[in-house]
C-alpha atoms as one frame of an Amber mdcrd trajectory, in Angstrom:
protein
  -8.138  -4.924  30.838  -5.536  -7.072  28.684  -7.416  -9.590  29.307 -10.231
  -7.833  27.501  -8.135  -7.143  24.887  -6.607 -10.409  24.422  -9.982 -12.028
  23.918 -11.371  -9.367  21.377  -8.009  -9.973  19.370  -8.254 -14.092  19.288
 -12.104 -13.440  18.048 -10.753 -11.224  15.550  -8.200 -13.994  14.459 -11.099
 -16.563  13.626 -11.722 -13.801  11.017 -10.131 -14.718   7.733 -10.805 -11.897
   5.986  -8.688  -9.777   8.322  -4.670  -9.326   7.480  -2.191  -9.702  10.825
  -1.641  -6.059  10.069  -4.773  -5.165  10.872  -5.556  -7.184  13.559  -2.752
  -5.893  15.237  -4.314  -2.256  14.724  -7.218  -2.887  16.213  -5.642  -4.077
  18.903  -3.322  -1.076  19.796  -6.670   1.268  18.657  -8.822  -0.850  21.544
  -6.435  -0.689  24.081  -6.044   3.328  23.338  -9.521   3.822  24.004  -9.666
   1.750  27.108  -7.204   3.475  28.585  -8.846   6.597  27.461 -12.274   5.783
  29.773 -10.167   4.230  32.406  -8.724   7.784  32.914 -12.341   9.097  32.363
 -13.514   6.748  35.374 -16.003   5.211  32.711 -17.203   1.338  32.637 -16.942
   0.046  28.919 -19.684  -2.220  29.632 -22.333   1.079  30.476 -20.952   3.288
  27.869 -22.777   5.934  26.377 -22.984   7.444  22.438 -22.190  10.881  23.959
 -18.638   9.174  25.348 -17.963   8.258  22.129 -18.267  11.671  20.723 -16.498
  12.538  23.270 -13.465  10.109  22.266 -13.738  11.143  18.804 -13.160  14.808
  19.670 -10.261  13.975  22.047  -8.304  11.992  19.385  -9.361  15.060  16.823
  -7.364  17.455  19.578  -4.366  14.819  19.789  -3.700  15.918  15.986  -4.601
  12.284  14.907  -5.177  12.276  10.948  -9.093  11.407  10.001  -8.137   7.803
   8.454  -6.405   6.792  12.114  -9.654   8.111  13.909 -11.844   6.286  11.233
 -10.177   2.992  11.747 -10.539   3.443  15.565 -14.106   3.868  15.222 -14.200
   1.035  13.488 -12.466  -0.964  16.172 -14.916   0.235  18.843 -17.938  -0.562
  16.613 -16.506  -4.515  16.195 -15.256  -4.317  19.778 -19.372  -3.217  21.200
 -20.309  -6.040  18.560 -18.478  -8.710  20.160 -19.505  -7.877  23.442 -23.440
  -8.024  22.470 -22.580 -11.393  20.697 -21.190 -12.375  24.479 -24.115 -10.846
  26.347 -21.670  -8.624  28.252 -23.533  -5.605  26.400 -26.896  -5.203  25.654
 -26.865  -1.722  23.597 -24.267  -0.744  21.134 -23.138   2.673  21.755 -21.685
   3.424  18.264 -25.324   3.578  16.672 -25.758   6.269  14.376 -22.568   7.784
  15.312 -21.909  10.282  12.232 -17.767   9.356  11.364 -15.609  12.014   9.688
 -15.499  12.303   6.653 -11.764  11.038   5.047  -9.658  13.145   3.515  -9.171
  12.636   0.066  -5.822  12.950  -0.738  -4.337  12.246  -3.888  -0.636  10.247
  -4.118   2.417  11.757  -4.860   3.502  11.000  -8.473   7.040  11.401 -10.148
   7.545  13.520 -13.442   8.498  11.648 -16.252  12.047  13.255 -16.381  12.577
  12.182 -11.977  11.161   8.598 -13.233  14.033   8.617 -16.247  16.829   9.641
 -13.851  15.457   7.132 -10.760  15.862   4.136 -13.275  18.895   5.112 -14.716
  20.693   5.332 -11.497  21.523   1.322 -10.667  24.383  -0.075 -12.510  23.433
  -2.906 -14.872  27.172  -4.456 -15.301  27.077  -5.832 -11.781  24.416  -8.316
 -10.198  22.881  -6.115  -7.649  22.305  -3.271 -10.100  20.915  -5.549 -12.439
  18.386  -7.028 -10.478  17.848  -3.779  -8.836  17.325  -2.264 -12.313  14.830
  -4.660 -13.532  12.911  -4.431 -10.461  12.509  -0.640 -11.035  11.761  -1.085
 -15.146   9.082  -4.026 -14.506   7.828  -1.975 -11.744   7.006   1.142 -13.775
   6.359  -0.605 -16.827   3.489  -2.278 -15.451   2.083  -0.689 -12.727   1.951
  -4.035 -10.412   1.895  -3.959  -6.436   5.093  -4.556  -4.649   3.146  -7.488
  -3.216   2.852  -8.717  -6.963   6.299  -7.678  -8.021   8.226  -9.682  -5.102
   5.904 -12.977  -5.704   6.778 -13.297  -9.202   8.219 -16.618 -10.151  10.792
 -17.273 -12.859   7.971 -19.424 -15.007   5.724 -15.963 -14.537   8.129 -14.252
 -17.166   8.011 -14.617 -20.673  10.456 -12.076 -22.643   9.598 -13.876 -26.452
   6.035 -12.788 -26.062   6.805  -9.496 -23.462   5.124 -10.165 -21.187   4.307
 -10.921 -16.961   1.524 -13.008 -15.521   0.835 -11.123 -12.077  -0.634 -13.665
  -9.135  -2.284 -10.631  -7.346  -6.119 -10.692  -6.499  -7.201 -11.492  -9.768
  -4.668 -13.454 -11.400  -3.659 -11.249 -15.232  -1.360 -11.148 -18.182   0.276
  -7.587 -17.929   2.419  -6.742 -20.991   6.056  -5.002 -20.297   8.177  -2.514
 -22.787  11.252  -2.907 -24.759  13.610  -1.381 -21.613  11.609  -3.742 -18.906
  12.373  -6.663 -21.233  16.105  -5.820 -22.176  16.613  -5.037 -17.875  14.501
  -8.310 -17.250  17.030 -10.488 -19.254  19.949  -8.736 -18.471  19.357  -9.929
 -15.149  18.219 -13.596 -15.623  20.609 -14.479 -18.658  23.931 -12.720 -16.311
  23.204 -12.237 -12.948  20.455 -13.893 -11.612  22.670 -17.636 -11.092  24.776
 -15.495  -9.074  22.126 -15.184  -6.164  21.236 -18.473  -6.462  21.687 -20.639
  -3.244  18.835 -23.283  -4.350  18.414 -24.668  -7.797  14.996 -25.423  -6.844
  14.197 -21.509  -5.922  11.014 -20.124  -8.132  11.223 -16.937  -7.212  12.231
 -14.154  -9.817  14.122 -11.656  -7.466  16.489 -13.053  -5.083  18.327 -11.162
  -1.834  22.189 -12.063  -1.628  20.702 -14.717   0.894  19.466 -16.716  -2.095
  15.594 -16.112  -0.916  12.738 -14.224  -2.257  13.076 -10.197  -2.394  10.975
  -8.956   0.438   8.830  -5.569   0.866  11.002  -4.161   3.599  13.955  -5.830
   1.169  13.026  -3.336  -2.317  11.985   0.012  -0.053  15.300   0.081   0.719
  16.217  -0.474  -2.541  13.679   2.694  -3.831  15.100   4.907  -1.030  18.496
   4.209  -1.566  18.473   5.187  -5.591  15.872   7.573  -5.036  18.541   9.320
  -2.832  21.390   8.730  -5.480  18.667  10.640  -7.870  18.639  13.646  -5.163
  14.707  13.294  -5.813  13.451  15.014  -2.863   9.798  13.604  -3.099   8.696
  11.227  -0.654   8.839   8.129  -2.548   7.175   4.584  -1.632   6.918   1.560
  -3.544   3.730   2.361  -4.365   4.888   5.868  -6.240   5.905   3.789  -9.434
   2.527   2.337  -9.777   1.094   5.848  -9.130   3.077   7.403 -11.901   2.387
   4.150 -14.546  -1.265   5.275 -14.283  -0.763   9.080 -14.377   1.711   9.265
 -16.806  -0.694   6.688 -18.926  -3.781   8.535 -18.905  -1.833  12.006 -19.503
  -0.731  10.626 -22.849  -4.763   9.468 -23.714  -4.610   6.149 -22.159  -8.355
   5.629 -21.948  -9.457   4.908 -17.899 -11.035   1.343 -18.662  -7.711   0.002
 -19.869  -5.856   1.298 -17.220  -8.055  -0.132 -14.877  -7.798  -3.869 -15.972
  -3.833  -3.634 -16.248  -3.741  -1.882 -12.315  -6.383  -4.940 -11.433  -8.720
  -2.204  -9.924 -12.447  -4.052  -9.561 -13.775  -0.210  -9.400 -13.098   2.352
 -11.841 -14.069   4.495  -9.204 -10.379   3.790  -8.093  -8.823   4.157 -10.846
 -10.515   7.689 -11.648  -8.588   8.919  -8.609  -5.527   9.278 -11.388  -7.940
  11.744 -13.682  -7.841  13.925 -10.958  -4.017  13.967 -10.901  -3.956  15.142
 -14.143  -6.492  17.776 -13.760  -4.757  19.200 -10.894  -1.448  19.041 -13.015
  -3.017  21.039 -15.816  -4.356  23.395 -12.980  -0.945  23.902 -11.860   0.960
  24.734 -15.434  -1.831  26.455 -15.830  -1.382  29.177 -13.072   2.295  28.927
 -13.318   2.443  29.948 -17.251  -0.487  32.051 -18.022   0.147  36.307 -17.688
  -2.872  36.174 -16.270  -3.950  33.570 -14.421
């Protein structure tokens, strides 16, 4: 059976398209459901759409959220695929299997008053509070991934003008505010020699190794201020980027705008944020009136 497995997963590595993270999914999600029919006494290779069902329903008893059994449908579906490309199978069994519908759930946001307090928690005399600090500012000013945040270069700044160039999907000029920009050269003009290990290092935001800030590197750098902050929301990287948009479009930021500076190629995505502010107005609404 790993031997199954092992194959499926090197196919799935000729894939380009497909991120290690995902890959690596797919390959926990197959084995799951191998195991699954082993227990069952069924054959993978004679398989029927009922067993699927069946599957489905058993992970929807485990408790497992509708976006985990989505993506292992999805693995079985490329998993029958690549069998019928090998002549192992001769009828998929995911055909016209009806998957459940995702939940839509809206992201967690911050209030303008938690954001305030969040970036006015690192310390901005000393090098790691400076960088920290300017991470945070350019972070909500613009709205960029994390992804895009940590790959910014030093020649990607340019505090004359105000303004970032972001090398995410689609390469873009996002302008930053008067606090990102005074943070931003707080930290280059005082501190940011100080990390410095390599005079030849690009990157923007350095770890006290002298390398390139990481992902896992600035979540603990959220958590930890986000903690100082006693902000008891569950805050991610991402919840900065959330609350840029929100806190936009609450103060008549019109969608299409939004969109280009969040480098959305739907607006459908970016609409996701309207809703956010509907339900906020919902909220104050039934909280204030005498008689809602």
């Amino acid at each position: 059976m790993n031997e199954i497995i092992k194959e499926f997963i090197y196919d799935l590595e000729s894939n380009k398209t497909l991120s290690k993270n995902t890959i690596e999914s797919y390959g926990r999600d197959l084995k799951q459901f191998l195991d699954y029919l082993h227990n069952e006494g069924i054959d993978y290779k004679s398989i029927k759409r009922t067993n699927i069902i069946a599957y489905i329903l058993f992970l929807q008893k485990q408790g497992k959220a509708t976006s985990s059994i989505l993506r292992a449908l999805a693995t079985i579906r490329a998993f029958y695929k690549y069998n019928i490309k090998l002549g192992l199978v001769k009828h998929d069994p995911t055909i016209d299997i009806e998957a459940p519908k995702a939940e839509k759930k809206l992201p967690e946001i911050l209030t303008i008053d938690e954001v305030e307090t969040l970036l006015a928690m690192p310390n901005e005399g000393e090098p790691k509070g400076a960088r920290d600090k300017a991470m945070l500012e350019i972070l909500y000013a613009t709205g960029i991934r994390v992804t895009e945040l940590i790959s910014l270069n030093i020649d990607d700044v340019n505090l004359i003008l105000g303004y970032i160039k972001c090398n995410g999907p689609k390469e873009r000029i996002v302008p930053i505010g008067k606090l990102a920009i005074e943070a931003l050269s707080n930290y280059i003009e005082k501190y940011r020699y100080k990390f410095l290990k390599n005079e030849d290092e690009k990157a923007l935001f350095l770890n006290h190794r002298g390398e390139r800030m990481t992902r896992q590197g600035f979540w603990k750098v959220i958590k930890y201020y986000a903690t100082l902050a006693n902000i008891s929301k569950e805050i991610t990287p991402h919840t900065l980027r959330h609350s840029f948009a929100a806190h936009l479009i609450e103060n008549g930021a019109d969608l299409r705008s939004v969109q280009q500076m969040l480098g959305h190629s739907d607006i459908s995505t970016t609409q996701i944020y309207t809703e956010l502010i509907k339900n906020k107005i919902s909220d104050v609404y039934k909280k204030t009136h005498p008689r809602a």
